[in-house]
Each structure stands twice: as structure tokens, then as C-alpha cells.
mmCIF file of C-alpha atoms in Angstrom:
data_model
loop_
_atom_site.group_PDB
_atom_site.id
_atom_site.type_symbol
_atom_site.label_atom_id
_atom_site.label_comp_id
_atom_site.label_asym_id
_atom_site.label_seq_id
_atom_site.Cartn_x
_atom_site.Cartn_y
_atom_site.Cartn_z
ATOM 1 C CA GLN A 1 146.928 150.948 46.643
ATOM 2 C CA VAL A 2 143.567 152.562 47.233
ATOM 3 C CA GLN A 3 143.018 153.852 50.755
ATOM 4 C CA LEU A 4 140.055 155.559 52.364
ATOM 5 C CA GLN A 5 140.193 157.616 55.539
ATOM 6 C CA GLU A 6 137.197 158.916 57.444
ATOM 7 C CA SER A 7 137.327 162.085 59.500
ATOM 8 C CA GLY A 8 134.863 164.052 61.559
ATOM 9 C CA PRO A 9 133.806 165.024 65.057
ATOM 10 C CA GLY A 10 133.647 162.204 67.532
ATOM 11 C CA LEU A 11 130.901 163.806 69.590
ATOM 12 C CA VAL A 12 127.733 165.487 68.395
ATOM 13 C CA LYS A 13 124.815 166.866 70.375
ATOM 14 C CA PRO A 14 121.288 165.613 69.788
ATOM 15 C CA SER A 15 119.341 167.425 67.075
ATOM 16 C CA GLN A 16 122.550 168.656 65.441
ATOM 17 C CA THR A 17 124.051 167.665 62.097
ATOM 18 C CA VAL A 18 127.031 165.347 61.911
ATOM 19 C CA SER A 19 129.397 165.914 59.015
ATOM 20 C CA LEU A 20 131.923 163.282 57.997
ATOM 21 C CA THR A 21 134.497 163.304 55.242
ATOM 22 C CA CYS A 22 136.166 160.420 53.449
ATOM 23 C CA THR A 23 139.507 161.168 51.802
ATOM 24 C CA VAL A 24 140.469 158.843 48.982
ATOM 25 C CA SER A 25 144.086 158.188 48.076
ATOM 26 C CA GLY A 26 145.525 155.982 45.370
ATOM 27 C CA ALA A 27 142.550 156.394 43.054
ATOM 28 C CA SER A 28 140.482 159.111 41.489
ATOM 29 C CA LEU A 29 136.902 159.626 42.582
ATOM 30 C CA SER A 30 135.978 159.963 38.923
ATOM 31 C CA GLY A 31 137.674 156.796 37.744
ATOM 32 C CA GLY A 32 135.475 154.202 36.036
ATOM 33 C CA ALA A 33 132.380 152.381 37.261
ATOM 34 C CA VAL A 34 133.032 153.235 40.876
ATOM 35 C CA TYR A 35 130.687 154.532 43.522
ATOM 36 C CA TRP A 36 131.510 155.882 46.954
ATOM 37 C CA SER A 37 129.471 154.807 49.929
ATOM 38 C CA TRP A 38 128.844 155.212 53.621
ATOM 39 C CA VAL A 39 128.035 152.299 55.912
ATOM 40 C CA ARG A 40 127.507 152.421 59.656
ATOM 41 C CA GLN A 41 127.553 149.937 62.482
ATOM 42 C CA HIS A 42 125.762 150.494 65.755
ATOM 43 C CA PRO A 43 127.580 149.205 68.843
ATOM 44 C CA GLY A 44 127.488 145.429 68.871
ATOM 45 C CA ARG A 45 125.257 145.322 65.804
ATOM 46 C CA GLY A 46 125.471 144.558 62.114
ATOM 47 C CA LEU A 47 126.266 146.695 59.083
ATOM 48 C CA GLU A 48 123.800 149.250 57.746
ATOM 49 C CA TRP A 49 124.217 150.852 54.335
ATOM 50 C CA ILE A 50 123.569 154.597 54.424
ATOM 51 C CA GLY A 51 123.959 155.527 50.781
ATOM 52 C CA HIS A 52 126.348 156.063 47.909
ATOM 53 C CA ILE A 53 127.317 158.588 45.287
ATOM 54 C CA PHE A 54 128.757 158.553 41.788
ATOM 55 C CA TYR A 55 131.386 161.162 40.958
ATOM 56 C CA SER A 56 128.831 162.977 38.803
ATOM 57 C CA GLY A 57 126.767 163.582 41.928
ATOM 58 C CA ASN A 58 124.084 160.949 41.429
ATOM 59 C CA THR A 59 123.094 159.532 44.792
ATOM 60 C CA GLN A 60 121.138 156.663 46.279
ATOM 61 C CA TYR A 61 120.101 156.542 49.927
ATOM 62 C CA ASN A 62 118.781 154.007 52.377
ATOM 63 C CA PRO A 63 115.016 154.701 52.451
ATOM 64 C CA SER A 64 115.057 154.578 56.249
ATOM 65 C CA LEU A 65 117.540 157.473 56.396
ATOM 66 C CA GLU A 66 116.810 159.327 53.180
ATOM 67 C CA SER A 67 115.009 162.245 54.808
ATOM 68 C CA ARG A 68 118.058 163.082 56.955
ATOM 69 C CA VAL A 69 121.026 162.231 54.740
ATOM 70 C CA VAL A 70 123.026 164.072 52.126
ATOM 71 C CA ILE A 71 126.099 162.587 50.459
ATOM 72 C CA SER A 72 128.241 164.872 48.347
ATOM 73 C CA VAL A 73 131.465 164.647 46.393
ATOM 74 C CA ASP A 74 134.379 167.040 45.916
ATOM 75 C CA THR A 75 136.481 165.763 43.046
ATOM 76 C CA SER A 76 138.993 168.599 43.412
ATOM 77 C CA LYS A 77 139.901 167.294 46.858
ATOM 78 C CA ASN A 78 139.256 163.631 46.034
ATOM 79 C CA GLN A 79 136.844 163.505 48.946
ATOM 80 C CA PHE A 80 133.234 162.652 49.529
ATOM 81 C CA ALA A 81 131.150 163.591 52.501
ATOM 82 C CA LEU A 82 128.191 162.570 54.600
ATOM 83 C CA LYS A 83 125.802 164.891 56.377
ATOM 84 C CA LEU A 84 123.240 163.400 58.725
ATOM 85 C CA ASN A 85 120.889 165.865 60.344
ATOM 86 C CA SER A 86 118.629 165.806 63.385
ATOM 87 C CA VAL A 87 120.773 163.161 65.042
ATOM 88 C CA THR A 88 119.692 161.219 68.101
ATOM 89 C CA ALA A 89 121.360 158.654 70.320
ATOM 90 C CA ALA A 90 120.225 156.044 67.799
ATOM 91 C CA ASP A 91 122.770 157.493 65.355
ATOM 92 C CA THR A 92 125.666 156.618 67.641
ATOM 93 C CA ALA A 93 127.747 154.236 65.558
ATOM 94 C CA VAL A 94 131.001 153.596 63.755
ATOM 95 C CA TYR A 95 130.768 155.149 60.314
ATOM 96 C CA TYR A 96 132.725 153.596 57.447
ATOM 97 C CA CYS A 97 133.321 154.849 53.963
ATOM 98 C CA ALA A 98 133.797 152.256 51.245
ATOM 99 C CA ARG A 99 134.415 152.049 47.509
ATOM 100 C CA ILE A 100 131.833 150.219 45.427
ATOM 101 C CA PHE A 101 133.283 148.670 42.295
ATOM 102 C CA GLY A 102 130.835 147.806 39.557
ATOM 103 C CA GLY A 103 130.610 146.091 36.225
ATOM 104 C CA TYR A 104 128.610 143.720 34.057
ATOM 105 C CA ASP A 105 128.937 139.966 33.998
ATOM 106 C CA TYR A 106 128.269 138.848 30.431
ATOM 107 C CA ASP A 107 128.038 135.186 31.441
ATOM 108 C CA GLN A 108 125.390 135.717 34.097
ATOM 109 C CA LEU A 109 123.883 138.732 32.309
ATOM 110 C CA LEU A 110 123.824 140.606 35.560
ATOM 111 C CA TYR A 111 125.355 143.782 36.886
ATOM 112 C CA TYR A 112 127.649 143.334 39.848
ATOM 113 C CA TYR A 113 128.726 145.698 42.602
ATOM 114 C CA TYR A 114 130.901 145.047 45.588
ATOM 115 C CA MET A 115 132.523 147.083 48.369
ATOM 116 C CA ASP A 116 136.149 146.233 47.856
ATOM 117 C CA VAL A 117 137.927 148.908 49.854
ATOM 118 C CA TRP A 118 136.923 150.183 53.269
ATOM 119 C CA GLY A 119 138.171 152.887 55.583
ATOM 120 C CA LYS A 120 139.049 152.122 59.176
ATOM 121 C CA GLY A 121 135.904 153.797 60.429
ATOM 122 C CA THR A 122 135.217 156.742 62.681
ATOM 123 C CA THR A 123 133.120 156.632 65.831
ATOM 124 C CA VAL A 124 130.310 159.123 66.198
ATOM 125 C CA THR A 125 128.701 159.489 69.593
ATOM 126 C CA VAL A 126 125.513 161.499 69.959
ATOM 127 C CA SER A 127 125.222 162.848 73.470
ATOM 128 C CA SER A 128 124.473 166.089 75.224
ATOM 129 C CA SER B 1 113.310 145.563 49.567
ATOM 130 C CA TYR B 2 113.833 142.092 50.980
ATOM 131 C CA ASP B 3 115.731 140.705 53.962
ATOM 132 C CA LEU B 4 118.914 138.667 53.967
ATOM 133 C CA THR B 5 118.805 136.009 56.653
ATOM 134 C CA GLN B 6 121.902 134.534 58.268
ATOM 135 C CA PRO B 7 122.203 132.262 61.285
ATOM 136 C CA PRO B 8 123.390 134.422 64.206
ATOM 137 C CA SER B 9 126.194 132.133 65.219
ATOM 138 C CA MET B 10 128.017 128.905 64.550
ATOM 139 C CA SER B 11 131.032 127.138 65.900
ATOM 140 C CA VAL B 12 133.586 124.859 64.327
ATOM 141 C CA SER B 13 136.665 122.993 65.470
ATOM 142 C CA PRO B 14 140.027 123.947 63.993
ATOM 143 C CA GLY B 15 140.672 122.096 60.761
ATOM 144 C CA GLN B 16 137.006 121.398 60.154
ATOM 145 C CA THR B 17 134.728 122.930 57.526
ATOM 146 C CA ALA B 18 132.480 125.867 58.350
ATOM 147 C CA SER B 19 129.530 126.542 56.051
ATOM 148 C CA MET B 20 127.321 129.538 56.645
ATOM 149 C CA THR B 21 124.231 130.449 54.700
ATOM 150 C CA CYS B 22 122.513 133.592 53.542
ATOM 151 C CA SER B 23 118.976 133.443 52.212
ATOM 152 C CA GLY B 24 116.774 136.036 50.607
ATOM 153 C CA ASP B 25 113.741 136.045 48.340
ATOM 154 C CA LYS B 26 115.506 137.678 45.402
ATOM 155 C CA LEU B 27 118.986 136.226 45.758
ATOM 156 C CA GLY B 28 118.381 133.950 42.827
ATOM 157 C CA SER B 29 118.678 136.938 40.509
ATOM 158 C CA GLN B 30 121.397 138.830 42.378
ATOM 159 C CA PHE B 31 125.093 138.472 43.033
ATOM 160 C CA VAL B 32 126.147 137.985 46.646
ATOM 161 C CA CYS B 33 129.229 139.276 48.419
ATOM 162 C CA TRP B 34 130.639 138.191 51.750
ATOM 163 C CA TYR B 35 132.554 140.304 54.239
ATOM 164 C CA GLN B 36 134.626 139.218 57.206
ATOM 165 C CA GLN B 37 134.883 141.504 60.205
ATOM 166 C CA LYS B 38 137.139 140.903 63.162
ATOM 167 C CA PRO B 39 136.711 142.830 66.435
ATOM 168 C CA GLY B 40 137.824 146.417 66.138
ATOM 169 C CA GLN B 41 138.480 146.144 62.401
ATOM 170 C CA SER B 42 136.647 147.296 59.318
ATOM 171 C CA PRO B 43 134.960 144.729 57.065
ATOM 172 C CA LEU B 44 137.074 142.833 54.562
ATOM 173 C CA MET B 45 135.575 141.430 51.370
ATOM 174 C CA VAL B 46 136.250 137.693 51.158
ATOM 175 C CA MET B 47 133.932 136.744 48.290
ATOM 176 C CA TYR B 48 132.240 138.594 45.445
ATOM 177 C CA GLN B 49 129.968 137.696 42.531
ATOM 178 C CA ASN B 50 128.897 134.610 44.509
ATOM 179 C CA THR B 51 132.014 132.551 43.909
ATOM 180 C CA LYS B 52 134.979 134.839 43.260
ATOM 181 C CA ARG B 53 137.756 135.227 45.796
ATOM 182 C CA PRO B 54 139.636 138.544 45.962
ATOM 183 C CA SER B 55 143.388 138.560 45.712
ATOM 184 C CA GLY B 56 144.947 137.763 49.059
ATOM 185 C CA ILE B 57 142.032 135.767 50.419
ATOM 186 C CA PRO B 58 143.102 132.191 51.218
ATOM 187 C CA GLU B 59 141.903 129.369 48.970
ATOM 188 C CA ARG B 60 140.128 127.757 51.918
ATOM 189 C CA PHE B 61 137.365 130.343 51.410
ATOM 190 C CA SER B 62 134.802 129.454 48.761
ATOM 191 C CA GLY B 63 131.324 130.587 47.820
ATOM 192 C CA THR B 64 128.322 129.019 46.159
ATOM 193 C CA LYS B 65 124.766 129.985 45.444
ATOM 194 C CA SER B 66 121.763 127.832 44.720
ATOM 195 C CA GLY B 67 118.443 129.479 44.137
ATOM 196 C CA ASN B 68 117.793 132.003 46.872
ATOM 197 C CA THR B 69 120.515 130.728 49.206
ATOM 198 C CA ALA B 70 124.195 131.622 49.145
ATOM 199 C CA THR B 71 126.788 129.738 51.140
ATOM 200 C CA LEU B 72 130.249 130.735 52.313
ATOM 201 C CA THR B 73 132.448 127.763 53.117
ATOM 202 C CA ILE B 74 135.731 127.796 54.971
ATOM 203 C CA SER B 75 137.635 124.555 54.574
ATOM 204 C CA GLY B 76 140.265 123.682 57.138
ATOM 205 C CA THR B 77 139.118 126.510 59.391
ATOM 206 C CA GLN B 78 141.852 128.228 61.342
ATOM 207 C CA SER B 79 141.656 130.214 64.557
ATOM 208 C CA MET B 80 142.344 133.368 62.554
ATOM 209 C CA ASP B 81 139.040 132.850 60.737
ATOM 210 C CA GLU B 82 137.082 133.559 63.917
ATOM 211 C CA ALA B 83 135.060 136.636 63.006
ATOM 212 C CA ASP B 84 131.666 137.979 62.036
ATOM 213 C CA TYR B 85 130.645 137.264 58.460
ATOM 214 C CA TYR B 86 128.105 139.361 56.565
ATOM 215 C CA CYS B 87 126.477 138.603 53.266
ATOM 216 C CA GLN B 88 125.461 141.488 51.041
ATOM 217 C CA ALA B 89 123.340 141.879 47.943
ATOM 218 C CA TRP B 90 121.480 144.578 46.063
ATOM 219 C CA ASP B 91 117.816 145.309 45.525
ATOM 220 C CA SER B 92 117.738 147.720 42.586
ATOM 221 C CA SER B 93 120.228 150.329 43.826
ATOM 222 C CA ILE B 94 119.718 149.596 47.514
ATOM 223 C CA ALA B 95 122.475 147.716 49.353
ATOM 224 C CA LEU B 96 121.293 145.027 51.755
ATOM 225 C CA PHE B 97 123.318 143.328 54.466
ATOM 226 C CA GLY B 98 122.491 140.162 56.306
ATOM 227 C CA GLY B 99 122.468 140.303 60.078
ATOM 228 C CA GLY B 100 125.793 138.515 60.255
ATOM 229 C CA THR B 101 127.028 135.145 61.486
ATOM 230 C CA LYS B 102 129.466 135.040 64.371
ATOM 231 C CA LEU B 103 131.912 132.222 63.686
ATOM 232 C CA THR B 104 133.633 130.765 66.707
ATOM 233 C CA VAL B 105 136.591 128.437 66.228
ATOM 234 C CA LEU B 106 137.064 126.202 69.244
#
């Protein structure tokens, strides 16, 4: 059974960098058409995709966050990480890591991707 | 990218059918997923590739898509189905989420 677990500091000061790690168990980061993503949720709000990474290191970021985000992968530890710099109170949120499973549907002639496994989330509060 | 639009809320009586929509300009050429999120919990995928139900998701959950509108239907809604529901699609390699529909069962 694949499980994801986020970890990181709960409290970060404004203008600093928040670093989060997602540890994957029950599956290899480098296994198949799988990507590893970060999603956040501001208090009382909806889900916001931050970005994702392939085990090779290829990344894709939300354009609204791209200038402040770096997602990296450490296959030796079966972990991937998120760094978000220059944080403000607007970055206070629950941060989730999730697995994206992908493939090709030959009937619909379309690629598909879905987030099938999620971590429990970790709360990041930005405050001085 | 484009927006995914969901009604903010809806209510249904136990045992009735709840149908919630998700619309977006490019949905006609994209697969849609649906996620259920209960208070204090992480999202749970309840539908993928428009109409496919993951293992462990009750049969009362079904999905359809027509043109640029996807619909998640819960037949015989139970109190345990009360939750926020988010649709999700892709625009190139960018993941998009709808704003979510809060389903109240009363």
C-alpha cells in the first residue's frame, strides 16, 4: 500500500524559505508513469496545485508560484521536497503531497493523469 | 489556462440523488477527476477519467461528461457523503482544480 507522509516546520517567519519533505513508502519514486506533486489549501479555501516532479527531475510549476518554488527529488531516500521562498502570510496553508498516476487511454486517444494517493497534510503557518 | 466552475454548495436529503457539475472551456478534450474531502482529512479520489470509480469507492458514485461539463452523481446519498467535492483537470501540464462544491446532507 502506497503511503505518503509530509514533514516540515509548522511555523516560518515572513520572508524566509519553507522546506517540506514528502516520504514515500510502498512504492518507488522511479516506478512507471508516476509524478510526485504538492498541493496546498488555504484555511477554509479550495485546493491549489503547486507543482510536480518526475523522478528524472523534470518539473512543472503553477505559473502563479513558479518564481518562488523549487521541487526536488531524492530517489536514494524515496523522498521529494518542496522549497517555497520569500513566504508571506498568504502562504499559510495545509500542504499536501500526492502521487500523480498517468497513462494513455487508447479509446479516447487522450493522456490521463490523476492524484490517487495523498498524504495527510502538514500545516505551515507564516508568522513573525 | 482556463477555470473550472463548480456551484459553491448544494443540499440533498438522505436517500436522494445529488448531482454536481463542473464546467470549463476545454473540458471537452480533457479527462476529469473528482475528489472528496471531509473536514480535517486529505482529499480522496472518487472518480477518474470522467467515469471510472477507484477501488473501494461505493457504486452510488458515478461520473459523466458531456461537452465542457462534467457531472458527479451520488445516488442514494448517505450522511457520510457530506463533504466538499472538487473537480480537477489538466491544461497542458498544469493541474486545475474547481473551487469545490460543499454537499450538505439533511
